[in-house]
Coordinates of C-alpha atoms and ligand atoms in Angstrom, one line a residue:
M4 CA 16.4 8.1 -25.4
N5 CA 12.9 6.8 -25.1
V6 CA 11.9 4.1 -22.6
R7 CA 8.7 2.1 -22.2
A8 CA 6.2 2.8 -19.4
I9 CA 2.6 2.1 -18.4
V10 CA 0.7 5.1 -19.4
V11 CA -2.9 6.3 -19.1
D12 CA -5.1 5.6 -22.1
P13 CA -8.9 6.1 -21.4
G14 CA -9.7 3.7 -24.3
A15 CA -7.5 0.8 -23.1
P16 CA -8.5 -2.0 -20.7
A17 CA -8.2 -0.5 -17.1
S18 CA -7.3 2.8 -18.9
L19 CA -3.7 1.6 -19.1
R20 CA -1.4 0.6 -21.9
I21 CA 2.3 0.3 -22.5
G22 CA 3.7 3.3 -24.3
E23 CA 6.9 5.1 -25.0
V24 CA 8.1 8.1 -23.0
P25 CA 11.3 10.1 -22.9
E26 CA 13.8 8.9 -20.3
P27 CA 13.3 11.1 -17.2
E28 CA 15.5 14.1 -16.7
P29 CA 16.3 14.0 -12.9
E30 CA 16.4 17.1 -10.7
A31 CA 19.6 17.6 -8.6
G32 CA 18.2 15.6 -5.7
Q33 CA 16.9 12.7 -7.7
A34 CA 18.5 9.4 -8.7
V35 CA 17.5 7.6 -11.9
V36 CA 16.5 4.0 -11.2
E37 CA 16.3 1.1 -13.8
V38 CA 13.0 -0.3 -12.6
R39 CA 12.8 -4.1 -12.4
H40 CA 9.5 -4.5 -10.5
A41 CA 6.6 -2.2 -9.7
S42 CA 3.6 -2.6 -7.5
V43 CA 0.0 -1.5 -7.9
N44 CA -2.1 0.5 -5.4
F45 CA -5.9 0.6 -5.3
G46 CA -6.2 4.4 -5.5
E47 CA -3.9 4.9 -8.4
V48 CA -5.7 2.4 -10.6
R49 CA -9.2 3.2 -9.4
Y50 CA -8.8 6.8 -10.7
A51 CA -6.4 6.0 -13.6
G52 CA -8.9 7.1 -16.2
H53 CA -9.2 10.5 -14.6
Q54 CA -5.5 11.3 -15.3
P55 CA -4.4 13.1 -18.5
P56 CA -3.8 10.6 -21.3
G57 CA -0.1 9.7 -21.5
T58 CA 0.6 10.1 -17.8
V59 CA 3.1 7.6 -16.5
L60 CA 1.3 5.9 -13.6
G61 CA 2.5 4.2 -10.5
Y62 CA 4.4 5.1 -7.3
D63 CA 6.1 1.9 -6.0
A64 CA 9.2 0.4 -7.7
A65 CA 12.4 -1.5 -7.0
G66 CA 15.5 -1.7 -9.2
V67 CA 19.0 -0.5 -9.6
V68 CA 20.4 3.0 -9.6
V69 CA 21.8 3.9 -13.0
R70 CA 22.4 7.5 -12.3
A71 CA 23.2 8.8 -8.8
A72 CA 21.7 12.2 -7.7
A73 CA 23.8 15.1 -9.0
D74 CA 23.8 16.8 -5.6
G75 CA 25.7 13.8 -4.1
S76 CA 22.8 12.6 -1.9
G77 CA 21.5 9.1 -1.8
P78 CA 22.8 5.7 -3.0
A79 CA 25.6 5.2 -5.6
R80 CA 25.2 4.0 -9.1
G81 CA 24.7 0.2 -9.1
S82 CA 22.8 0.2 -5.7
R83 CA 19.7 -2.0 -5.4
V84 CA 16.9 0.2 -4.1
V85 CA 13.2 0.4 -3.4
A86 CA 11.6 3.7 -4.3
F87 CA 8.4 5.7 -3.9
G88 CA 7.4 8.5 -6.3
P89 CA 5.2 9.5 -9.2
G90 CA 5.9 7.9 -12.6
A91 CA 7.3 4.7 -11.1
W92 CA 5.9 2.3 -13.8
S93 CA 8.6 3.0 -16.3
Q94 CA 11.8 1.2 -17.3
R95 CA 13.6 4.2 -15.9
A96 CA 12.2 6.6 -13.3
A97 CA 13.6 9.4 -11.3
F98 CA 13.0 9.4 -7.5
A99 CA 14.0 11.9 -4.8
T100 CA 16.8 10.4 -2.8
G101 CA 14.7 11.1 0.4
D102 CA 12.2 8.5 -1.0
L103 CA 14.6 5.7 -1.6
A104 CA 16.1 2.9 0.6
E105 CA 18.8 0.4 -0.2
V106 CA 17.8 -3.2 -0.5
P107 CA 20.2 -5.9 0.7
E108 CA 21.0 -8.9 -1.5
S109 CA 19.0 -11.1 0.9
V110 CA 15.7 -9.3 0.0
A111 CA 14.3 -9.9 -3.5
L112 CA 13.6 -6.8 -5.5
A113 CA 10.2 -8.1 -6.4
D114 CA 9.3 -8.3 -2.6
A115 CA 10.8 -4.9 -2.0
A116 CA 8.7 -3.4 -4.7
S117 CA 5.5 -4.5 -2.9
L118 CA 6.3 -2.4 0.2
P119 CA 6.2 1.3 -0.4
L120 CA 2.7 2.9 -0.3
A121 CA 0.9 0.0 1.5
G122 CA 3.8 -0.5 4.0
I123 CA 4.3 3.2 4.7
T124 CA 0.5 3.7 5.2
A125 CA 0.3 0.7 7.6
L126 CA 3.4 1.9 9.5
R127 CA 2.4 5.5 9.7
T128 CA -1.2 5.1 10.7
L129 CA -0.2 2.5 13.4
R130 CA 2.4 4.9 14.7
A131 CA -0.1 7.8 14.7
A132 CA -2.5 5.7 16.7
G133 CA 0.1 5.6 19.6
S134 CA 1.2 2.6 21.6
V135 CA -0.9 -0.5 20.8
L136 CA 0.9 -2.7 23.3
G137 CA -1.9 -4.8 24.9
R138 CA -4.6 -2.9 23.0
R139 CA -7.4 -4.3 20.8
V140 CA -6.7 -3.2 17.2
L141 CA -9.3 -3.7 14.5
I142 CA -8.1 -3.7 10.9
T143 CA -10.7 -3.6 8.2
G144 CA -10.0 -4.6 4.6
A145 CA -7.3 -6.8 6.3
S146 CA -7.1 -9.0 3.2
G147 CA -5.7 -6.2 1.1
G148 CA -2.2 -4.7 0.6
V149 CA -2.4 -2.2 3.5
G150 CA -4.4 -4.6 5.7
R151 CA -2.0 -7.6 5.4
T152 CA 1.0 -5.4 6.3
A153 CA -1.0 -3.7 9.2
V154 CA -1.9 -7.0 10.7
Q155 CA 1.8 -8.0 10.9
L156 CA 3.0 -4.6 12.2
A157 CA 0.2 -4.4 14.8
R158 CA 1.0 -7.9 16.1
R159 CA 4.7 -7.1 16.3
A160 CA 3.9 -4.0 18.3
G161 CA 2.1 -6.1 20.9
A162 CA -1.6 -5.6 19.9
Y163 CA -4.5 -8.0 20.1
V164 CA -5.3 -8.0 16.4
I165 CA -8.8 -8.4 14.9
A166 CA -8.7 -8.7 11.2
S167 CA -12.0 -8.0 9.3
V168 CA -12.5 -9.4 5.8
G169 CA -15.3 -9.9 3.3
S170 CA -15.4 -13.7 3.2
P171 CA -13.8 -16.8 4.7
A172 CA -11.6 -17.2 1.6
R173 CA -10.3 -13.6 2.0
G174 CA -9.3 -14.4 5.6
E175 CA -6.9 -17.2 4.6
G176 CA -3.4 -16.7 5.9
L177 CA -4.2 -13.8 8.2
A178 CA -4.0 -15.9 11.4
A179 CA -0.5 -17.0 10.4
L180 CA 0.5 -13.4 9.8
G181 CA -0.6 -12.5 13.4
A182 CA -4.3 -11.9 13.6
D183 CA -5.7 -13.1 16.9
E184 CA -9.2 -13.1 15.4
V185 CA -10.3 -13.2 11.8
V186 CA -13.9 -12.0 11.4
I187 CA -16.2 -11.7 8.4
G188 CA -17.6 -8.1 8.4
L189 CA -18.0 -6.4 11.7
D190 CA -21.3 -7.7 13.1
S191 CA -19.8 -10.5 15.2
I192 CA -17.5 -8.1 17.1
T193 CA -19.1 -7.3 20.5
D194 CA -16.3 -6.0 22.7
P195 CA -15.1 -2.5 22.0
V196 CA -11.7 -1.8 20.5
D197 CA -9.0 0.8 21.3
V198 CA -7.7 1.4 17.7
V199 CA -9.2 1.0 14.2
L200 CA -7.2 1.0 11.0
E201 CA -10.1 1.5 8.5
N202 CA -9.6 0.7 4.8
V203 CA -13.2 0.1 3.6
G204 CA -15.3 3.2 4.4
G205 CA -19.1 3.2 4.1
S206 CA -20.9 1.1 6.6
H207 CA -17.6 -0.3 7.9
L208 CA -16.6 3.2 9.0
V209 CA -19.9 3.8 10.8
R210 CA -19.8 0.4 12.6
A211 CA -16.0 0.7 13.4
W212 CA -16.7 4.1 15.0
E213 CA -19.4 2.5 17.1
L214 CA -17.0 -0.2 18.3
L215 CA -14.4 2.3 19.3
K216 CA -13.9 2.8 23.1
P217 CA -14.0 6.2 24.7
G218 CA -10.5 7.6 24.2
G219 CA -10.0 5.4 21.2
N220 CA -8.6 6.4 17.8
L221 CA -9.8 5.5 14.3
Q222 CA -7.4 6.0 11.4
S223 CA -9.4 6.5 8.3
I224 CA -7.1 5.2 5.6
G225 CA -9.3 4.3 2.6
W226 CA -12.7 3.9 1.2
A227 CA -12.4 0.7 -1.0
S228 CA -16.1 0.1 -0.8
G229 CA -17.0 3.4 -2.5
E230 CA -20.2 3.4 -0.4
P231 CA -21.4 6.4 1.5
A232 CA -21.2 6.4 5.3
V233 CA -24.4 7.3 7.1
F234 CA -24.0 8.0 10.8
P235 CA -27.2 7.8 12.8
P236 CA -28.1 11.0 14.7
N237 CA -25.9 11.5 17.8
S238 CA -23.8 8.4 17.0
I239 CA -20.6 10.5 17.2
F240 CA -21.3 11.5 20.8
T241 CA -19.6 9.5 23.5
L242 CA -19.6 9.8 27.3
G243 CA -16.1 10.0 28.8
A244 CA -12.8 10.5 27.0
A245 CA -13.2 11.8 23.5
K246 CA -12.8 9.4 20.6
S247 CA -10.8 10.6 17.6
L248 CA -10.8 10.1 13.9
N249 CA -7.7 10.9 11.8
S250 CA -7.3 11.1 8.1
F251 CA -4.1 9.9 6.5
G252 CA -2.4 11.3 3.4
D253 CA 1.2 12.0 4.3
A254 CA 3.5 9.9 2.1
T255 CA 6.3 12.5 2.1
R256 CA 10.0 11.8 2.9
V257 CA 9.4 8.1 3.2
G258 CA 13.0 7.0 3.0
P259 CA 13.5 6.3 6.7
D260 CA 10.3 4.3 6.9
L261 CA 11.3 2.3 3.8
V262 CA 14.5 1.5 5.6
T263 CA 12.5 0.2 8.6
L264 CA 10.2 -1.9 6.3
I265 CA 13.2 -3.4 4.5
R266 CA 15.0 -4.2 7.7
L267 CA 11.9 -6.0 9.0
V268 CA 11.7 -8.1 5.8
E269 CA 15.4 -8.8 6.0
R270 CA 15.0 -10.1 9.6
G271 CA 12.0 -12.3 8.6
E272 CA 9.7 -10.1 10.8
L273 CA 7.6 -8.9 7.9
S274 CA 6.3 -11.0 5.1
P275 CA 5.9 -9.1 1.8
E276 CA 2.5 -10.3 0.8
V277 CA 2.6 -10.6 -3.0
G278 CA -0.7 -12.1 -4.0
W279 CA -0.4 -11.6 -7.8
R280 CA 2.8 -11.4 -9.8
G281 CA 3.3 -11.3 -13.6
P282 CA 4.8 -9.3 -16.5
W283 CA 3.7 -5.7 -16.8
G284 CA 1.9 -6.4 -20.1
R285 CA -0.8 -8.2 -17.9
V286 CA -1.5 -5.1 -15.8
A287 CA -5.2 -4.8 -16.9
E288 CA -5.8 -8.4 -15.9
A289 CA -4.1 -7.7 -12.5
V290 CA -6.3 -4.6 -11.9
E291 CA -9.4 -6.6 -12.8
A292 CA -8.4 -9.2 -10.1
L293 CA -7.8 -6.4 -7.6
F294 CA -11.2 -4.8 -8.2
G295 CA -12.8 -8.3 -8.1
R296 CA -11.2 -8.7 -4.6
R297 CA -9.3 -11.7 -5.7
V298 CA -5.7 -10.5 -4.8
P299 CA -4.6 -11.5 -1.3
G300 CA -2.2 -8.6 -0.7
K301 CA -0.1 -6.8 -3.4
I302 CA 0.2 -7.0 -7.1
V303 CA 3.8 -7.0 -8.4
L304 CA 4.6 -6.3 -12.0
D305 CA 7.8 -7.5 -13.6
V306 CA 9.3 -4.8 -15.8
P307 CA 11.4 -6.0 -18.8
P308 CA 14.9 -4.7 -19.2
L309 CA 15.4 -2.0 -21.9
E310 CA 16.5 -4.3 -24.7
E311 CA 13.6 -6.8 -24.2
A312 CA 10.7 -4.4 -23.8
Ligands
NAP22 N1 -4.8 7.6 2.6 C1 -3.8 7.1 1.9 O1 -2.8 7.8 1.7 C2 -3.9 5.7 1.4 C3 -2.8 5.0 1.2 C4 -2.9 3.6 0.7 C5 -4.2 3.1 0.5 N2 -5.3 3.9 0.7 C6 -6.6 3.4 0.5 O2 -6.8 2.4 1.5 C7 -7.6 1.3 0.9 C8 -6.9 0.0 1.0 O3 -5.8 0.0 0.2 P1 -5.2 -1.3 -0.3 O4 -4.0 -1.0 -1.1 O5 -5.0 -2.2 0.8 O6 -6.3 -1.9 -1.3 P2 -6.7 -3.4 -1.6 O7 -5.5 -4.3 -1.6 O8 -7.6 -3.4 -2.8 O9 -7.6 -3.8 -0.3 C9 -8.8 -3.3 -0.1 C10 -9.7 -4.2 0.7 O10 -10.9 -3.6 1.0 C11 -11.9 -4.6 1.0 N3 -13.2 -4.2 0.3 C12 -14.4 -4.1 0.9 N4 -15.3 -3.7 0.0 C13 -14.7 -3.5 -1.1 C14 -15.1 -3.2 -2.4 N5 -16.4 -2.8 -2.7 N6 -14.2 -3.1 -3.4 C15 -12.9 -3.4 -3.2 N7 -12.4 -3.8 -2.0 C16 -13.3 -3.9 -1.0 C17 -11.4 -5.9 0.3 O11 -11.4 -6.9 1.3 P3 -12.4 -8.1 1.2 O12 -12.5 -8.6 -0.2 O13 -11.9 -9.0 2.2 O14 -13.7 -7.5 1.6 C18 -9.9 -5.5 0.0 O15 -9.0 -6.5 0.4 C19 -8.0 1.8 -0.5 O16 -9.2 2.5 -0.5 C20 -6.9 2.7 -0.9 O17 -7.2 3.6 -1.9 C21 -5.2 5.2 1.1

């Protein structure tokens, strides 16, 4: 049987169109999910046109298990789940059971779909930075999907949170999410910080490194600006305890972290920040809004059921 999916087409707007693909054949450790909602991440759409035509795009989805994993692992048929894995933007997608979490009735599947990559990235980089209790944490690109989640998690973890955005409008809502300070760019920050979660790259990376205390840690998450970072000579050098910069790229075995994120949402301790929601046929419009920096948080696409597609 064929299903519909968002596939790469270099000639289409945003290099994406809805096409038909065969229903996925799951491996023994994979469950097949009827996807109801999917979310969009910056990196996957920025480089969509570089993928082979016909590739089913996307990583984040939420829906209902229609075929449990053959090896007996993971949730039963009929379970509501959130999932992470390649080829997610399809009416049916196969996900490793280690990359799934069940979603309670009290959490909307559309909200759950917004969580995977952005949530895991915020959670894992914050965890990698160590305890932030009573520490000054700077989050750049705080208006975006990773940023809005990171602001909330850092605040919950006891940090003093400084959220950096590109304009006053982009800072709206961040104080309510837990930011102690919302700043435009980084020039107004004078006191050093203990931790940076850095999403923008370029001059933000250089300035954020300068702001880092001796012994501090910078998590280099993304490079949304696409600009080069030019470090002045000797600017890496610090007297005293060494500063560190970590890359991030480990989105493997995410099931337990998805469980954590869903539990936080269920308790009202994490707000899924859906800034744009619409039918998947409007994906190109949504991507344009994302690149235009007009989406506060995540894009969620509604996926039609098989018979309506
Ligand atoms: N390493 C990993 O595994 C991993 C995982 C997830 C995401 N990422 C990367 O992390 C970054 C943030 O991801 P995200 O999902 O939060 O993206 P997003 O929702 O698009 O947010 C990116 C933010 O960066 C800021 N920005 C500054 N200059 C920009 C520019 N020239 N173009 C676009 N945005 C610009 C924007 O804030 P203002 O408009 O307020 O300036 C925007 O809100 C992206 O680069 C993404 O690819 C990496």
